[in-house]
mmCIF file of C-alpha atoms in Angstrom:
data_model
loop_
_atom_site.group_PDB
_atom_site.id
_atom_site.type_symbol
_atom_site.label_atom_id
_atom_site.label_comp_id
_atom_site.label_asym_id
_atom_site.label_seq_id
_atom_site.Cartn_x
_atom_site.Cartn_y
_atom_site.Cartn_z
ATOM 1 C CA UNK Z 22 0.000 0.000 0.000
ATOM 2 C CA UNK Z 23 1.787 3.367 -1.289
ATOM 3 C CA UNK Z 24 1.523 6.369 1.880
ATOM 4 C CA UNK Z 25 2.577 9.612 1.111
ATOM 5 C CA UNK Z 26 3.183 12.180 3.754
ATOM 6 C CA UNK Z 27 3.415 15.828 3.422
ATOM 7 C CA UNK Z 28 5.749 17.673 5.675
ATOM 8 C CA UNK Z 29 7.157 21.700 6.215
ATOM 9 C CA UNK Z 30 6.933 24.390 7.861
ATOM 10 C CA UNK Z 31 3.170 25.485 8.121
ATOM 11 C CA UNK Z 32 3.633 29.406 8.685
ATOM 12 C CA UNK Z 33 5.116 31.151 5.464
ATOM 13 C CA UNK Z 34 5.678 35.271 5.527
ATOM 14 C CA UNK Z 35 4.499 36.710 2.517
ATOM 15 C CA UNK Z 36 6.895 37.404 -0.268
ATOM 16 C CA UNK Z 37 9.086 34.335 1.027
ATOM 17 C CA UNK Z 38 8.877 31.063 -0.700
ATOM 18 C CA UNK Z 39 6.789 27.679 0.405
ATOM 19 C CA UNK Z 40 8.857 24.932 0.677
ATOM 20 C CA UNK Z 41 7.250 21.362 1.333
ATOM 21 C CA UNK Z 42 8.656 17.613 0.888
ATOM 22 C CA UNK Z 43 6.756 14.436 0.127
ATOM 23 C CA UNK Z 44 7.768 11.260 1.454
ATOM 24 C CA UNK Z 45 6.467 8.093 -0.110
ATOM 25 C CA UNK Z 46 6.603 4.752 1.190
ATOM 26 C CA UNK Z 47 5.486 1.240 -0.674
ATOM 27 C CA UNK Z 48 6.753 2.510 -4.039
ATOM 28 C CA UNK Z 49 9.333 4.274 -5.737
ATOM 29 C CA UNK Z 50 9.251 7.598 -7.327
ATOM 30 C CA UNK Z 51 11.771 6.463 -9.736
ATOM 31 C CA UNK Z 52 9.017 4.228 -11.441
ATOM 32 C CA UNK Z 53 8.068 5.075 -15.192
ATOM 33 C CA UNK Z 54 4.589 4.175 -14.491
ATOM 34 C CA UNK Z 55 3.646 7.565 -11.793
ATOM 35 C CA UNK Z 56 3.284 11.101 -11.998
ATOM 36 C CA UNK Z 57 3.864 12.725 -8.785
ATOM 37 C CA UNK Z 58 1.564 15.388 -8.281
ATOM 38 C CA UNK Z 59 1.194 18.746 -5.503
ATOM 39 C CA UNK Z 60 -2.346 19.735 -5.535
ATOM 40 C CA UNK Z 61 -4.567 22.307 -3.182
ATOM 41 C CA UNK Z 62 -7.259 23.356 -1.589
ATOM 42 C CA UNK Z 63 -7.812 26.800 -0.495
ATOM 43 C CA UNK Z 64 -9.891 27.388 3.276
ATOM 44 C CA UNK Z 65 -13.104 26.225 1.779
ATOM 45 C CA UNK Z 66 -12.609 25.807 -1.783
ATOM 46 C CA UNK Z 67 -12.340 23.066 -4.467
ATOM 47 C CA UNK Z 68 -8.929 21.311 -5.678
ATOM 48 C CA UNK Z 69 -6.412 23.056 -8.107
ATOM 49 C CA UNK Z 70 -3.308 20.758 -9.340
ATOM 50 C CA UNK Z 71 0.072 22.382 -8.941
ATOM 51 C CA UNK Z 72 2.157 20.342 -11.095
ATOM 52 C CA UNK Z 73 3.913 17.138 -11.425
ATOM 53 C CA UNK Z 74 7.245 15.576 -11.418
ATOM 54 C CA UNK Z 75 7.602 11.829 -13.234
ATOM 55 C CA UNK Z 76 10.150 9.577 -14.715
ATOM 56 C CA UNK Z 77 14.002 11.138 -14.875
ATOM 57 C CA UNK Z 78 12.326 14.273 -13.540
ATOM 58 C CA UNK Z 79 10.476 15.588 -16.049
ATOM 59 C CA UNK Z 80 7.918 18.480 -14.511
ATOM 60 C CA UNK Z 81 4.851 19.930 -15.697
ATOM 61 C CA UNK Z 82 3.049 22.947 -14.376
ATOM 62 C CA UNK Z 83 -0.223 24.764 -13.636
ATOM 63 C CA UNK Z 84 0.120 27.697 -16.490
ATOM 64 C CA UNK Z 85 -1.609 29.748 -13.516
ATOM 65 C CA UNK Z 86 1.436 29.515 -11.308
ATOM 66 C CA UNK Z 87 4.346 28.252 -13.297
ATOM 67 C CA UNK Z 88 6.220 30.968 -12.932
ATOM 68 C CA UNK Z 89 6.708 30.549 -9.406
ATOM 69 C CA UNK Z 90 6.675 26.954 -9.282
ATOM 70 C CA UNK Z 91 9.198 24.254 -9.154
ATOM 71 C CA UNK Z 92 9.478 20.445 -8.717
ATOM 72 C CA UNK Z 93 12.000 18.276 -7.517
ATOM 73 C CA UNK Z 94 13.208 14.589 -6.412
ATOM 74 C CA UNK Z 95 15.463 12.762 -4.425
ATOM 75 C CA UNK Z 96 15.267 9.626 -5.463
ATOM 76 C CA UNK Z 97 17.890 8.426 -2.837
ATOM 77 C CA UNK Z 98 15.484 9.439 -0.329
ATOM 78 C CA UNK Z 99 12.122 8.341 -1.967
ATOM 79 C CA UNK Z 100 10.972 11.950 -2.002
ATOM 80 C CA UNK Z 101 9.467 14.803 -4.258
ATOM 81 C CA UNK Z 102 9.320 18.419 -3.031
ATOM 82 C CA UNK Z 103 7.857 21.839 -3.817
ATOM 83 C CA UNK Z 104 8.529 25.339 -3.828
ATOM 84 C CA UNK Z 105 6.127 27.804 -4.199
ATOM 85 C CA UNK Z 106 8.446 31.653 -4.762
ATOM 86 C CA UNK Z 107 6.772 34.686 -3.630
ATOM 87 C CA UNK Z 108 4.079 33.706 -1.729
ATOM 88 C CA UNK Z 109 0.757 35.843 -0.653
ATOM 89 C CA UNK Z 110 -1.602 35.163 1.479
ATOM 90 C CA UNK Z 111 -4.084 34.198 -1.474
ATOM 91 C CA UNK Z 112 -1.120 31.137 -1.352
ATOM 92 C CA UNK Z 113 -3.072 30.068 2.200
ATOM 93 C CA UNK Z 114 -3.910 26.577 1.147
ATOM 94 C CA UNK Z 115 -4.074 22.867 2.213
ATOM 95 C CA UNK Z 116 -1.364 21.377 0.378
ATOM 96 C CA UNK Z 117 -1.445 18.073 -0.799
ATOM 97 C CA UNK Z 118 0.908 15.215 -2.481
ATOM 98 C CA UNK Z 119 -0.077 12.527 -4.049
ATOM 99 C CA UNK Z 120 0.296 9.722 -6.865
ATOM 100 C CA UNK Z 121 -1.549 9.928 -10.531
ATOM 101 C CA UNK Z 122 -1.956 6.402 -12.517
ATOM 102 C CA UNK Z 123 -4.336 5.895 -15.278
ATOM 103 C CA UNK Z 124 -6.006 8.606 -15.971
ATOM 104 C CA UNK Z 125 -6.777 9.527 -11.819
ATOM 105 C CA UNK Z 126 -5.104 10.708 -8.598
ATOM 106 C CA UNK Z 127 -4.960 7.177 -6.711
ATOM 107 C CA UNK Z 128 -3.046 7.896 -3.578
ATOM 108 C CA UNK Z 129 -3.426 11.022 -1.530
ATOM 109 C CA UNK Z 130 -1.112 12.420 1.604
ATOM 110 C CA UNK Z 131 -3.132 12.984 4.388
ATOM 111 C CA UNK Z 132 -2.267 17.380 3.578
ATOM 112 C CA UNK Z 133 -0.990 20.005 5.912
ATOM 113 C CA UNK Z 134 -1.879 23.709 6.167
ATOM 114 C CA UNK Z 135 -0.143 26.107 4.846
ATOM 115 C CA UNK Z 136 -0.624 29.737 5.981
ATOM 116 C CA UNK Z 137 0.854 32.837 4.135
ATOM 117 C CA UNK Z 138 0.686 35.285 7.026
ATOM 118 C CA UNK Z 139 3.590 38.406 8.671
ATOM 119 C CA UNK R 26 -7.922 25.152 -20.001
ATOM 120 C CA UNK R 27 -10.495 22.261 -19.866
ATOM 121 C CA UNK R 28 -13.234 23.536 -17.818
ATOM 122 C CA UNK R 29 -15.306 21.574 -15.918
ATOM 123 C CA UNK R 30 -18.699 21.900 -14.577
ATOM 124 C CA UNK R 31 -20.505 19.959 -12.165
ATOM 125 C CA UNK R 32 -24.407 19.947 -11.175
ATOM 126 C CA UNK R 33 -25.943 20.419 -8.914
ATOM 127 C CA UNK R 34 -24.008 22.795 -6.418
ATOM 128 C CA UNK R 35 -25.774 20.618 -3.277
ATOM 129 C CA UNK R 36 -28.030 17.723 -3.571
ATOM 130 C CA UNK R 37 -29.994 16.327 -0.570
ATOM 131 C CA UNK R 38 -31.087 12.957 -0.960
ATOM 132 C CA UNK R 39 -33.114 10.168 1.841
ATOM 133 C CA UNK R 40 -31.176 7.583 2.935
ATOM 134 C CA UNK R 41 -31.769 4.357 0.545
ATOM 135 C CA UNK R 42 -32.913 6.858 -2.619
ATOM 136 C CA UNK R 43 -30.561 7.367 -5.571
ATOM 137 C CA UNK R 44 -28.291 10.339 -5.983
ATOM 138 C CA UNK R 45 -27.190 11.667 -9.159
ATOM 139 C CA UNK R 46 -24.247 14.260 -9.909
ATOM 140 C CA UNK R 47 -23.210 15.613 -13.610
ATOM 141 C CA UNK R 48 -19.895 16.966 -14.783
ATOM 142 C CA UNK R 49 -20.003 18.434 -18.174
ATOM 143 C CA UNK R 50 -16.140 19.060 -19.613
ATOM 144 C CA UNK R 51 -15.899 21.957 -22.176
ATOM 145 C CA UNK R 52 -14.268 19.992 -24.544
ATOM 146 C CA UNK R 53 -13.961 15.941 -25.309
ATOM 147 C CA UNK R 54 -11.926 14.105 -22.722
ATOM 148 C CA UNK R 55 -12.538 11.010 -24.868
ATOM 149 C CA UNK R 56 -8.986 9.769 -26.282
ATOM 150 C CA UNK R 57 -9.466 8.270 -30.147
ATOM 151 C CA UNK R 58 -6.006 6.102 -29.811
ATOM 152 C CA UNK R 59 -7.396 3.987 -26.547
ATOM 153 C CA UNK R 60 -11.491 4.672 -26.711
ATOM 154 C CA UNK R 61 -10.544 6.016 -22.838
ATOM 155 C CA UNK R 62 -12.266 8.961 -21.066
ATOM 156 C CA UNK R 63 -10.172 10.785 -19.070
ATOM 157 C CA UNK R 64 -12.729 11.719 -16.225
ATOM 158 C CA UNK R 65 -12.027 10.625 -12.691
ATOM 159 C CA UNK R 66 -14.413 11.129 -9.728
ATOM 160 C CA UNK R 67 -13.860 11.609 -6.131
ATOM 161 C CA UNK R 68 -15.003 11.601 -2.665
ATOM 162 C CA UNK R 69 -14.001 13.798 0.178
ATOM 163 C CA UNK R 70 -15.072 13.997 3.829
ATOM 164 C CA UNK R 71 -14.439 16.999 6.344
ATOM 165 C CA UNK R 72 -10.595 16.887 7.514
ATOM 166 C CA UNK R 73 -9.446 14.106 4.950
ATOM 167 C CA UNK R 74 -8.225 14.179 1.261
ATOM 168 C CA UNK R 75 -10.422 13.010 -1.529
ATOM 169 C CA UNK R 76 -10.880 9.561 -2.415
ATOM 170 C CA UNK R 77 -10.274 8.163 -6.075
ATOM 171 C CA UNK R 78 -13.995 6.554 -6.447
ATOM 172 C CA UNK R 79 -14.380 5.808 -10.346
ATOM 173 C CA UNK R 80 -11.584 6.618 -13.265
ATOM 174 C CA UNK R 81 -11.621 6.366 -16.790
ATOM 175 C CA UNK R 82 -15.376 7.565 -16.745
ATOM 176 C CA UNK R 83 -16.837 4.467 -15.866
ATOM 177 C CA UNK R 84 -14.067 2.140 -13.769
ATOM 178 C CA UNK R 85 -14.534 1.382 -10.393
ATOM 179 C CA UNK R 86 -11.469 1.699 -7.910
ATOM 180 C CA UNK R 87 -10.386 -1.292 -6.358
ATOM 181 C CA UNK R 88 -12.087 -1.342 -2.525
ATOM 182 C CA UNK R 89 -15.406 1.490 -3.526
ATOM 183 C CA UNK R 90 -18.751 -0.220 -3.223
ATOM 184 C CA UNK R 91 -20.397 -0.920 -6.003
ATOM 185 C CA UNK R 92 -23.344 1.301 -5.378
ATOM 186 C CA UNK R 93 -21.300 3.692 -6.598
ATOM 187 C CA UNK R 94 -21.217 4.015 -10.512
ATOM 188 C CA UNK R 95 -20.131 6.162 -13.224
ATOM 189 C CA UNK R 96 -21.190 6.532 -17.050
ATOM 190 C CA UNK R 97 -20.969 9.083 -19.942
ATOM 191 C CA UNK R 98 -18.262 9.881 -22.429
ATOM 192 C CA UNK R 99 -17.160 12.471 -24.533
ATOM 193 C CA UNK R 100 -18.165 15.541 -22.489
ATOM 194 C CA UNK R 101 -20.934 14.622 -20.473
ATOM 195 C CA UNK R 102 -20.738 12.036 -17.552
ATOM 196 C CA UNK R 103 -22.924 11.089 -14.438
ATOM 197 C CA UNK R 104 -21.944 9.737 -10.890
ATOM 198 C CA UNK R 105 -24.350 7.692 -9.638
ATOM 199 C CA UNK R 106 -25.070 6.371 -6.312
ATOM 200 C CA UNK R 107 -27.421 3.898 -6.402
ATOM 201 C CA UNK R 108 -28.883 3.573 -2.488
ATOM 202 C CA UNK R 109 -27.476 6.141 -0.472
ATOM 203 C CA UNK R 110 -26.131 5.376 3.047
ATOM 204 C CA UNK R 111 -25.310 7.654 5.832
ATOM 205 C CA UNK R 112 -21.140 7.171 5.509
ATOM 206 C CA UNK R 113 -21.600 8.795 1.307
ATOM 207 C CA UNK R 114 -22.156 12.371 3.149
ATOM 208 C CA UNK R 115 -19.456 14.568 1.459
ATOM 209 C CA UNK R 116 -18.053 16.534 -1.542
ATOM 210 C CA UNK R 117 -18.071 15.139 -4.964
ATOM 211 C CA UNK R 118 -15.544 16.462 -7.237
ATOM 212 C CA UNK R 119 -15.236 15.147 -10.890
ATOM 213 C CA UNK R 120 -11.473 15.622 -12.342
ATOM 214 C CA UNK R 121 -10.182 15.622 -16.290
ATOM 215 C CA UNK R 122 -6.836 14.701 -16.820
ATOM 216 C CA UNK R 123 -6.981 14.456 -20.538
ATOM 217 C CA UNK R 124 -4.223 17.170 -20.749
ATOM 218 C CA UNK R 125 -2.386 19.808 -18.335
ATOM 219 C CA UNK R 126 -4.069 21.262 -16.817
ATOM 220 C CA UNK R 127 -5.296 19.283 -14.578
ATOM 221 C CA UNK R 128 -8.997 20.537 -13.632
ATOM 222 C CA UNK R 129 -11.427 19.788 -11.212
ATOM 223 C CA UNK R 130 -15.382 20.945 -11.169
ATOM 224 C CA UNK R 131 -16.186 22.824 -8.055
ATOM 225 C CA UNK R 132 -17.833 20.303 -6.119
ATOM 226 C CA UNK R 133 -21.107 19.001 -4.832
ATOM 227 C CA UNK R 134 -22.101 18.649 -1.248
ATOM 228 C CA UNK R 135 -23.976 15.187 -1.327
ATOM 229 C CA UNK R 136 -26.374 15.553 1.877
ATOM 230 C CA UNK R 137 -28.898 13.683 3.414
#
């Protein structure tokens, strides 16, 4: 059974940049057969995907915040992370990893709260 | 962007009745080369992340009960839940992943 766990600090100032890790156990991010995906959920609000990272680190990105985005792995460690540059606090979100197969997000972290706040 | 759009916003619905939720996509999410819709649909409860229920439009995750069901194709598709029980209480969100971006409809509060 794949687990993935979200972990970082969960008070950001704005202006500084979100930084959050994703551990996965039961599977390997080095796999050619996942995408490894950051979605949220702002307080009260439906689901917007981030991006992904997949096979050799390839990385695609919401259009909507690629310019502040970015994706990376440590395979050694069995972990993707995220950083999320100039934060606001319209950035205030439940953060979530999790693991796309086939066409549908199959494994979810459990998400932490992030809050974008002086 | 793919947008999608579910319907309705809320639904109440007795315990034992059926419920029914539409997504509409605003543009196929029907792939030619594999005859595969690209429509996933999830569950999600206070505090906890959503829960893959049905992918590929129609396919049942491994584990979900089969009173829950899923149909459609193309750009029109229909969650179904066929006797509702207490534990179904939640959100509903219905997800394309035909291409990046990845979208999401807004939701529908499934209530009793």
């Amino acid at each position: 059974q794949v687990q993935l766990q979200e972990s970082g600090p969960g008070l950001v100032k704005p202006s500084h940049t979100l930084s959050l890790t994703c551990t996965v156990s039961g599977g390997s991010i080095s796999s050619d057969r996942y995408y490894w995906s950051w979605y949220r959920q702002l307080p009260g609000k439906g689901l917007e995907w981030i991006g992904y990272i997949y096979y050799r680190g390839s990385t695609n990105f919401n259009p909507s915040l690629r310019s502040r985005v970015s994706i990376s792995e440590d395979t050694s460690r069995n972990q993707f992370s995220l950083n999320l540059r100039s934060v606001t606090t319209a950035d205030t979100a439940v953060y979530y990893c999790a693991r796309d197969h086939e066409g549908a997000t199959d494994f979810w972290g459990q998400g932490t709260l992030v809050t974008v706040s002086s | 962007d793919i947008v999608v759009t579910q319907s309705p916003d809320s639904l109440a619905v007795s315990l034992g009745e059926r419920a029914t939720i539409n997504c509409k996509s605003s543009q196929s999410v029907l792939f030619d080369s594999n005859n595969k819709n690209y429509l996933a649909w999830y569950q999600q409860k206070p505090g906890q992340p959503p829960k893959l229920l049905i992918y590929w439009a129609s396919t049942r995750q491994s584990g979900v009960p089969d009173r829950f069901s899923g149909s459609g194709s193309g750009t029109e598709f229909t969650l179904t839940i066929s006797s509702l029980q207490a534990e179904d209480v939640a959100v509903y969100y219905c997800q394309q992943y035909y291409n990046a971006p990845i979208t999401f409809g807004q939701g529908t509060r499934l209530e009793i």
